[in-house]
Amino acid sequence: MMNKRLKQGSTFLLAVALTFPLLTLPGAKAASAIDTDAECSIQFDIGGNSELLNDDVTVQVNLYKVASVDVSGNYTATGAFSKLDFSSVSADNLDTAAATWAERAAEAKKLLKDDTEPTTTTLTQGRGTATGLDTGLYLVDTPEVVTTNYTYTFTPYLVSLPTNNYYSNGNDTWIYDLIATNAI
């Protein structure tokens, strides 16, 4: 009889011990699906201390769509960029991931062909906006800018539309209209 009560009590304590962590865990959040039919935009702003680039100099920014994105956020390289591999980029090591994305952008720039048509945005006084863009992954490539005293060269980079840092806006939605300050 005592042995039976001990077993029942142990079973009850075990059940409480296993249930308690479930009650105290924060709610899990998952990303909502990407609206792949949404129109996106990118606003570029040179900002900073680039007075020479902000005043009288016109800067061209070329956007090339290198991959489509599905509702889950997976990229599929397209057209001239079909040889790019996005599967090896991991967010586990952010230093390695950033370097890998920089390598992918350099590879994408090498794959540009003369007939690859960009979406071009002209920055005047350091600002400009590209609108009506499809969702996907874009190569941002800015040609060299030569002024009287300086020559500016820009590093190509990849940008996702919508952005994949959707938690930053506080309401768990994807950001389809990106503001890229100091990003060219």
PDB file of C-alpha atoms in Angstrom:
ATOM      1  CA  MET A   1       0.000   0.000   0.000  1.00  0.00           C
ATOM      2  CA  MET A   2       2.784   2.393   0.915  1.00  0.00           C
ATOM      3  CA  ASN A   3       4.648   1.375  -2.227  1.00  0.00           C
ATOM      4  CA  LYS A   4       1.553   2.108  -4.353  1.00  0.00           C
ATOM      5  CA  ARG A   5       1.173   5.622  -2.825  1.00  0.00           C
ATOM      6  CA  LEU A   6       4.840   6.309  -3.397  1.00  0.00           C
ATOM      7  CA  LYS A   7       4.463   5.360  -7.072  1.00  0.00           C
ATOM      8  CA  GLN A   8       1.318   7.515  -7.451  1.00  0.00           C
ATOM      9  CA  GLY A   9       3.005  10.461  -5.756  1.00  0.00           C
ATOM     10  CA  SER A  10       6.115  10.073  -7.887  1.00  0.00           C
ATOM     11  CA  THR A  11       3.976   9.894 -11.022  1.00  0.00           C
ATOM     12  CA  PHE A  12       2.124  13.056 -10.002  1.00  0.00           C
ATOM     13  CA  LEU A  13       5.366  14.936  -9.260  1.00  0.00           C
ATOM     14  CA  LEU A  14       6.837  13.790 -12.561  1.00  0.00           C
ATOM     15  CA  ALA A  15       3.744  15.002 -14.435  1.00  0.00           C
ATOM     16  CA  VAL A  16       3.958  18.409 -12.702  1.00  0.00           C
ATOM     17  CA  ALA A  17       7.683  18.629 -13.416  1.00  0.00           C
ATOM     18  CA  LEU A  18       7.112  17.939 -17.116  1.00  0.00           C
ATOM     19  CA  THR A  19       4.136  20.296 -17.400  1.00  0.00           C
ATOM     20  CA  PHE A  20       5.681  23.295 -15.619  1.00  0.00           C
ATOM     21  CA  PRO A  21       8.275  24.131 -18.335  1.00  0.00           C
ATOM     22  CA  LEU A  22       5.529  24.128 -20.970  1.00  0.00           C
ATOM     23  CA  LEU A  23       3.646  26.789 -19.035  1.00  0.00           C
ATOM     24  CA  THR A  24       6.674  29.054 -18.660  1.00  0.00           C
ATOM     25  CA  LEU A  25       8.103  28.869 -22.191  1.00  0.00           C
ATOM     26  CA  PRO A  26       7.598  31.962 -24.342  1.00  0.00           C
ATOM     27  CA  GLY A  27       5.349  31.530 -27.360  1.00  0.00           C
ATOM     28  CA  ALA A  28       7.071  30.424 -30.516  1.00  0.00           C
ATOM     29  CA  LYS A  29       6.805  32.737 -33.508  1.00  0.00           C
ATOM     30  CA  ALA A  30       7.008  31.736 -37.111  1.00  0.00           C
ATOM     31  CA  ALA A  31       7.396  33.888 -40.176  1.00  0.00           C
ATOM     32  CA  SER A  32       4.290  34.518 -42.179  1.00  0.00           C
ATOM     33  CA  ALA A  33       4.350  33.560 -45.852  1.00  0.00           C
ATOM     34  CA  ILE A  34       5.904  35.989 -48.315  1.00  0.00           C
ATOM     35  CA  ASP A  35       3.453  37.622 -50.689  1.00  0.00           C
ATOM     36  CA  THR A  36       5.396  36.810 -53.863  1.00  0.00           C
ATOM     37  CA  ASP A  37       3.039  38.996 -55.936  1.00  0.00           C
ATOM     38  CA  ALA A  38       3.727  42.128 -53.885  1.00  0.00           C
ATOM     39  CA  GLU A  39       5.473  45.124 -55.421  1.00  0.00           C
ATOM     40  CA  CYS A  40       8.602  46.209 -53.596  1.00  0.00           C
ATOM     41  CA  SER A  41      10.742  49.324 -53.498  1.00  0.00           C
ATOM     42  CA  ILE A  42      14.193  50.378 -52.341  1.00  0.00           C
ATOM     43  CA  GLN A  43      15.035  53.918 -51.291  1.00  0.00           C
ATOM     44  CA  PHE A  44      18.749  54.698 -51.468  1.00  0.00           C
ATOM     45  CA  ASP A  45      20.299  57.445 -49.340  1.00  0.00           C
ATOM     46  CA  ILE A  46      24.064  57.942 -49.413  1.00  0.00           C
ATOM     47  CA  GLY A  47      23.976  59.931 -46.166  1.00  0.00           C
ATOM     48  CA  GLY A  48      27.042  60.316 -44.001  1.00  0.00           C
ATOM     49  CA  ASN A  49      29.810  62.806 -44.784  1.00  0.00           C
ATOM     50  CA  SER A  50      29.689  62.311 -48.546  1.00  0.00           C
ATOM     51  CA  GLU A  51      29.139  65.984 -49.353  1.00  0.00           C
ATOM     52  CA  LEU A  52      30.855  65.620 -52.715  1.00  0.00           C
ATOM     53  CA  LEU A  53      28.480  62.828 -53.700  1.00  0.00           C
ATOM     54  CA  ASN A  54      25.427  64.602 -52.293  1.00  0.00           C
ATOM     55  CA  ASP A  55      25.739  67.945 -54.089  1.00  0.00           C
ATOM     56  CA  ASP A  56      26.235  68.078 -57.836  1.00  0.00           C
ATOM     57  CA  VAL A  57      27.152  64.489 -58.643  1.00  0.00           C
ATOM     58  CA  THR A  58      24.679  62.075 -60.169  1.00  0.00           C
ATOM     59  CA  VAL A  59      25.072  58.462 -59.065  1.00  0.00           C
ATOM     60  CA  GLN A  60      23.550  55.546 -60.994  1.00  0.00           C
ATOM     61  CA  VAL A  61      22.536  52.424 -59.079  1.00  0.00           C
ATOM     62  CA  ASN A  62      21.847  49.270 -61.105  1.00  0.00           C
ATOM     63  CA  LEU A  63      19.646  46.498 -59.724  1.00  0.00           C
ATOM     64  CA  TYR A  64      19.762  43.012 -61.258  1.00  0.00           C
ATOM     65  CA  LYS A  65      17.310  40.330 -60.147  1.00  0.00           C
ATOM     66  CA  VAL A  66      19.487  37.273 -59.507  1.00  0.00           C
ATOM     67  CA  ALA A  67      16.943  34.984 -57.806  1.00  0.00           C
ATOM     68  CA  SER A  68      13.265  34.526 -57.228  1.00  0.00           C
ATOM     69  CA  VAL A  69      11.924  33.861 -53.740  1.00  0.00           C
ATOM     70  CA  ASP A  70       9.138  31.486 -52.762  1.00  0.00           C
ATOM     71  CA  VAL A  71       6.573  31.952 -49.986  1.00  0.00           C
ATOM     72  CA  SER A  72       8.921  30.259 -47.482  1.00  0.00           C
ATOM     73  CA  GLY A  73      11.878  32.550 -48.226  1.00  0.00           C
ATOM     74  CA  ASN A  74      13.915  30.106 -50.325  1.00  0.00           C
ATOM     75  CA  TYR A  75      15.842  31.551 -53.267  1.00  0.00           C
ATOM     76  CA  THR A  76      16.110  30.068 -56.747  1.00  0.00           C
ATOM     77  CA  ALA A  77      18.755  31.611 -58.995  1.00  0.00           C
ATOM     78  CA  THR A  78      17.428  32.752 -62.375  1.00  0.00           C
ATOM     79  CA  GLY A  79      18.671  33.503 -65.873  1.00  0.00           C
ATOM     80  CA  ALA A  80      22.343  34.399 -66.211  1.00  0.00           C
ATOM     81  CA  PHE A  81      22.733  33.848 -62.470  1.00  0.00           C
ATOM     82  CA  SER A  82      21.491  30.243 -62.429  1.00  0.00           C
ATOM     83  CA  LYS A  83      24.957  28.988 -61.399  1.00  0.00           C
ATOM     84  CA  LEU A  84      24.857  30.848 -58.082  1.00  0.00           C
ATOM     85  CA  ASP A  85      24.483  28.643 -55.009  1.00  0.00           C
ATOM     86  CA  PHE A  86      22.504  30.121 -52.131  1.00  0.00           C
ATOM     87  CA  SER A  87      22.143  26.869 -50.178  1.00  0.00           C
ATOM     88  CA  SER A  88      25.578  27.080 -48.545  1.00  0.00           C
ATOM     89  CA  VAL A  89      24.907  30.352 -46.724  1.00  0.00           C
ATOM     90  CA  SER A  90      24.123  29.787 -43.063  1.00  0.00           C
ATOM     91  CA  ALA A  91      22.999  32.241 -40.403  1.00  0.00           C
ATOM     92  CA  ASP A  92      24.656  30.142 -37.688  1.00  0.00           C
ATOM     93  CA  ASN A  93      27.966  31.992 -38.001  1.00  0.00           C
ATOM     94  CA  LEU A  94      27.209  35.596 -38.899  1.00  0.00           C
ATOM     95  CA  ASP A  95      30.830  36.457 -39.723  1.00  0.00           C
ATOM     96  CA  THR A  96      31.055  33.575 -42.173  1.00  0.00           C
ATOM     97  CA  ALA A  97      27.573  34.282 -43.551  1.00  0.00           C
ATOM     98  CA  ALA A  98      28.434  37.937 -44.276  1.00  0.00           C
ATOM     99  CA  ALA A  99      31.640  36.930 -46.039  1.00  0.00           C
ATOM    100  CA  THR A 100      29.776  34.263 -48.023  1.00  0.00           C
ATOM    101  CA  TRP A 101      27.093  36.758 -49.124  1.00  0.00           C
ATOM    102  CA  ALA A 102      29.855  39.167 -50.208  1.00  0.00           C
ATOM    103  CA  GLU A 103      31.400  36.338 -52.255  1.00  0.00           C
ATOM    104  CA  ARG A 104      27.991  35.582 -53.836  1.00  0.00           C
ATOM    105  CA  ALA A 105      27.605  39.244 -54.803  1.00  0.00           C
ATOM    106  CA  ALA A 106      31.063  39.247 -56.426  1.00  0.00           C
ATOM    107  CA  GLU A 107      30.194  36.007 -58.263  1.00  0.00           C
ATOM    108  CA  ALA A 108      26.902  37.523 -59.448  1.00  0.00           C
ATOM    109  CA  LYS A 109      28.724  40.586 -60.789  1.00  0.00           C
ATOM    110  CA  LYS A 110      31.070  38.308 -62.766  1.00  0.00           C
ATOM    111  CA  LEU A 111      28.045  36.560 -64.287  1.00  0.00           C
ATOM    112  CA  LEU A 112      26.608  39.810 -65.656  1.00  0.00           C
ATOM    113  CA  LYS A 113      26.309  39.749 -69.416  1.00  0.00           C
ATOM    114  CA  ASP A 114      26.066  42.675 -71.801  1.00  0.00           C
ATOM    115  CA  ASP A 115      22.424  41.856 -72.493  1.00  0.00           C
ATOM    116  CA  THR A 116      21.444  41.628 -68.796  1.00  0.00           C
ATOM    117  CA  GLU A 117      19.056  44.529 -68.384  1.00  0.00           C
ATOM    118  CA  PRO A 118      19.181  46.320 -65.005  1.00  0.00           C
ATOM    119  CA  THR A 119      16.621  48.448 -63.250  1.00  0.00           C
ATOM    120  CA  THR A 120      18.514  51.732 -62.946  1.00  0.00           C
ATOM    121  CA  THR A 121      17.909  54.359 -60.300  1.00  0.00           C
ATOM    122  CA  THR A 122      19.521  57.770 -60.461  1.00  0.00           C
ATOM    123  CA  LEU A 123      20.449  59.348 -57.147  1.00  0.00           C
ATOM    124  CA  THR A 124      20.247  63.122 -57.074  1.00  0.00           C
ATOM    125  CA  GLN A 125      21.582  64.909 -54.026  1.00  0.00           C
ATOM    126  CA  GLY A 126      22.398  61.476 -52.641  1.00  0.00           C
ATOM    127  CA  ARG A 127      18.855  60.043 -52.801  1.00  0.00           C
ATOM    128  CA  GLY A 128      16.767  57.957 -55.144  1.00  0.00           C
ATOM    129  CA  THR A 129      14.082  55.278 -55.142  1.00  0.00           C
ATOM    130  CA  ALA A 130      13.511  52.169 -57.253  1.00  0.00           C
ATOM    131  CA  THR A 131       9.826  51.202 -57.301  1.00  0.00           C
ATOM    132  CA  GLY A 132       7.695  48.481 -58.860  1.00  0.00           C
ATOM    133  CA  LEU A 133      10.238  45.740 -58.144  1.00  0.00           C
ATOM    134  CA  ASP A 134       9.260  42.066 -57.948  1.00  0.00           C
ATOM    135  CA  THR A 135      10.059  40.053 -54.848  1.00  0.00           C
ATOM    136  CA  GLY A 136      13.392  38.265 -55.022  1.00  0.00           C
ATOM    137  CA  LEU A 137      17.103  38.693 -54.488  1.00  0.00           C
ATOM    138  CA  TYR A 138      18.839  41.601 -56.232  1.00  0.00           C
ATOM    139  CA  LEU A 139      22.433  42.466 -57.008  1.00  0.00           C
ATOM    140  CA  VAL A 140      23.063  46.151 -56.283  1.00  0.00           C
ATOM    141  CA  ASP A 141      25.882  47.390 -58.496  1.00  0.00           C
ATOM    142  CA  THR A 142      26.956  51.020 -58.641  1.00  0.00           C
ATOM    143  CA  PRO A 143      29.375  52.038 -61.397  1.00  0.00           C
ATOM    144  CA  GLU A 144      32.444  54.054 -60.514  1.00  0.00           C
ATOM    145  CA  VAL A 145      31.827  57.796 -59.973  1.00  0.00           C
ATOM    146  CA  VAL A 146      34.541  60.236 -61.002  1.00  0.00           C
ATOM    147  CA  THR A 147      34.553  63.782 -59.605  1.00  0.00           C
ATOM    148  CA  THR A 148      37.103  66.564 -59.963  1.00  0.00           C
ATOM    149  CA  ASN A 149      39.114  65.435 -56.950  1.00  0.00           C
ATOM    150  CA  TYR A 150      38.041  61.867 -56.247  1.00  0.00           C
ATOM    151  CA  THR A 151      37.081  58.580 -57.820  1.00  0.00           C
ATOM    152  CA  TYR A 152      34.490  56.601 -55.893  1.00  0.00           C
ATOM    153  CA  THR A 153      34.215  52.833 -56.282  1.00  0.00           C
ATOM    154  CA  PHE A 154      31.400  50.819 -54.734  1.00  0.00           C
ATOM    155  CA  THR A 155      31.218  47.248 -53.529  1.00  0.00           C
ATOM    156  CA  PRO A 156      28.398  45.191 -55.073  1.00  0.00           C
ATOM    157  CA  TYR A 157      26.018  43.540 -52.640  1.00  0.00           C
ATOM    158  CA  LEU A 158      22.862  41.437 -52.568  1.00  0.00           C
ATOM    159  CA  VAL A 159      19.582  42.628 -51.099  1.00  0.00           C
ATOM    160  CA  SER A 160      16.418  40.640 -50.474  1.00  0.00           C
ATOM    161  CA  LEU A 161      12.964  41.990 -51.281  1.00  0.00           C
ATOM    162  CA  PRO A 162      11.147  41.682 -49.005  1.00  0.00           C
ATOM    163  CA  THR A 163      13.873  42.022 -46.436  1.00  0.00           C
ATOM    164  CA  ASN A 164      14.423  38.968 -44.322  1.00  0.00           C
ATOM    165  CA  ASN A 165      14.740  40.908 -41.067  1.00  0.00           C
ATOM    166  CA  TYR A 166      10.993  41.221 -40.736  1.00  0.00           C
ATOM    167  CA  TYR A 167      11.080  41.199 -36.912  1.00  0.00           C
ATOM    168  CA  SER A 168      12.737  44.619 -36.871  1.00  0.00           C
ATOM    169  CA  ASN A 169       9.502  46.451 -37.657  1.00  0.00           C
ATOM    170  CA  GLY A 170       7.897  45.144 -34.477  1.00  0.00           C
ATOM    171  CA  ASN A 171       4.796  43.543 -35.963  1.00  0.00           C
ATOM    172  CA  ASP A 172       6.172  40.369 -37.546  1.00  0.00           C
ATOM    173  CA  THR A 173       5.492  41.296 -41.156  1.00  0.00           C
ATOM    174  CA  TRP A 174       7.875  41.250 -44.081  1.00  0.00           C
ATOM    175  CA  ILE A 175       9.284  44.625 -45.149  1.00  0.00           C
ATOM    176  CA  TYR A 176       8.510  45.109 -48.842  1.00  0.00           C
ATOM    177  CA  ASP A 177       9.709  48.733 -48.966  1.00  0.00           C
ATOM    178  CA  LEU A 178      13.363  48.930 -47.960  1.00  0.00           C
ATOM    179  CA  ILE A 179      15.245  52.090 -46.983  1.00  0.00           C
ATOM    180  CA  ALA A 180      18.958  51.586 -47.648  1.00  0.00           C
ATOM    181  CA  THR A 181      20.931  54.366 -45.945  1.00  0.00           C
ATOM    182  CA  ASN A 182      24.715  54.408 -46.452  1.00  0.00           C
ATOM    183  CA  ALA A 183      24.347  51.178 -48.399  1.00  0.00           C
ATOM    184  CA  ILE A 184      25.908  51.874 -51.762  1.00  0.00           C
TER     185      ILE A 184
END
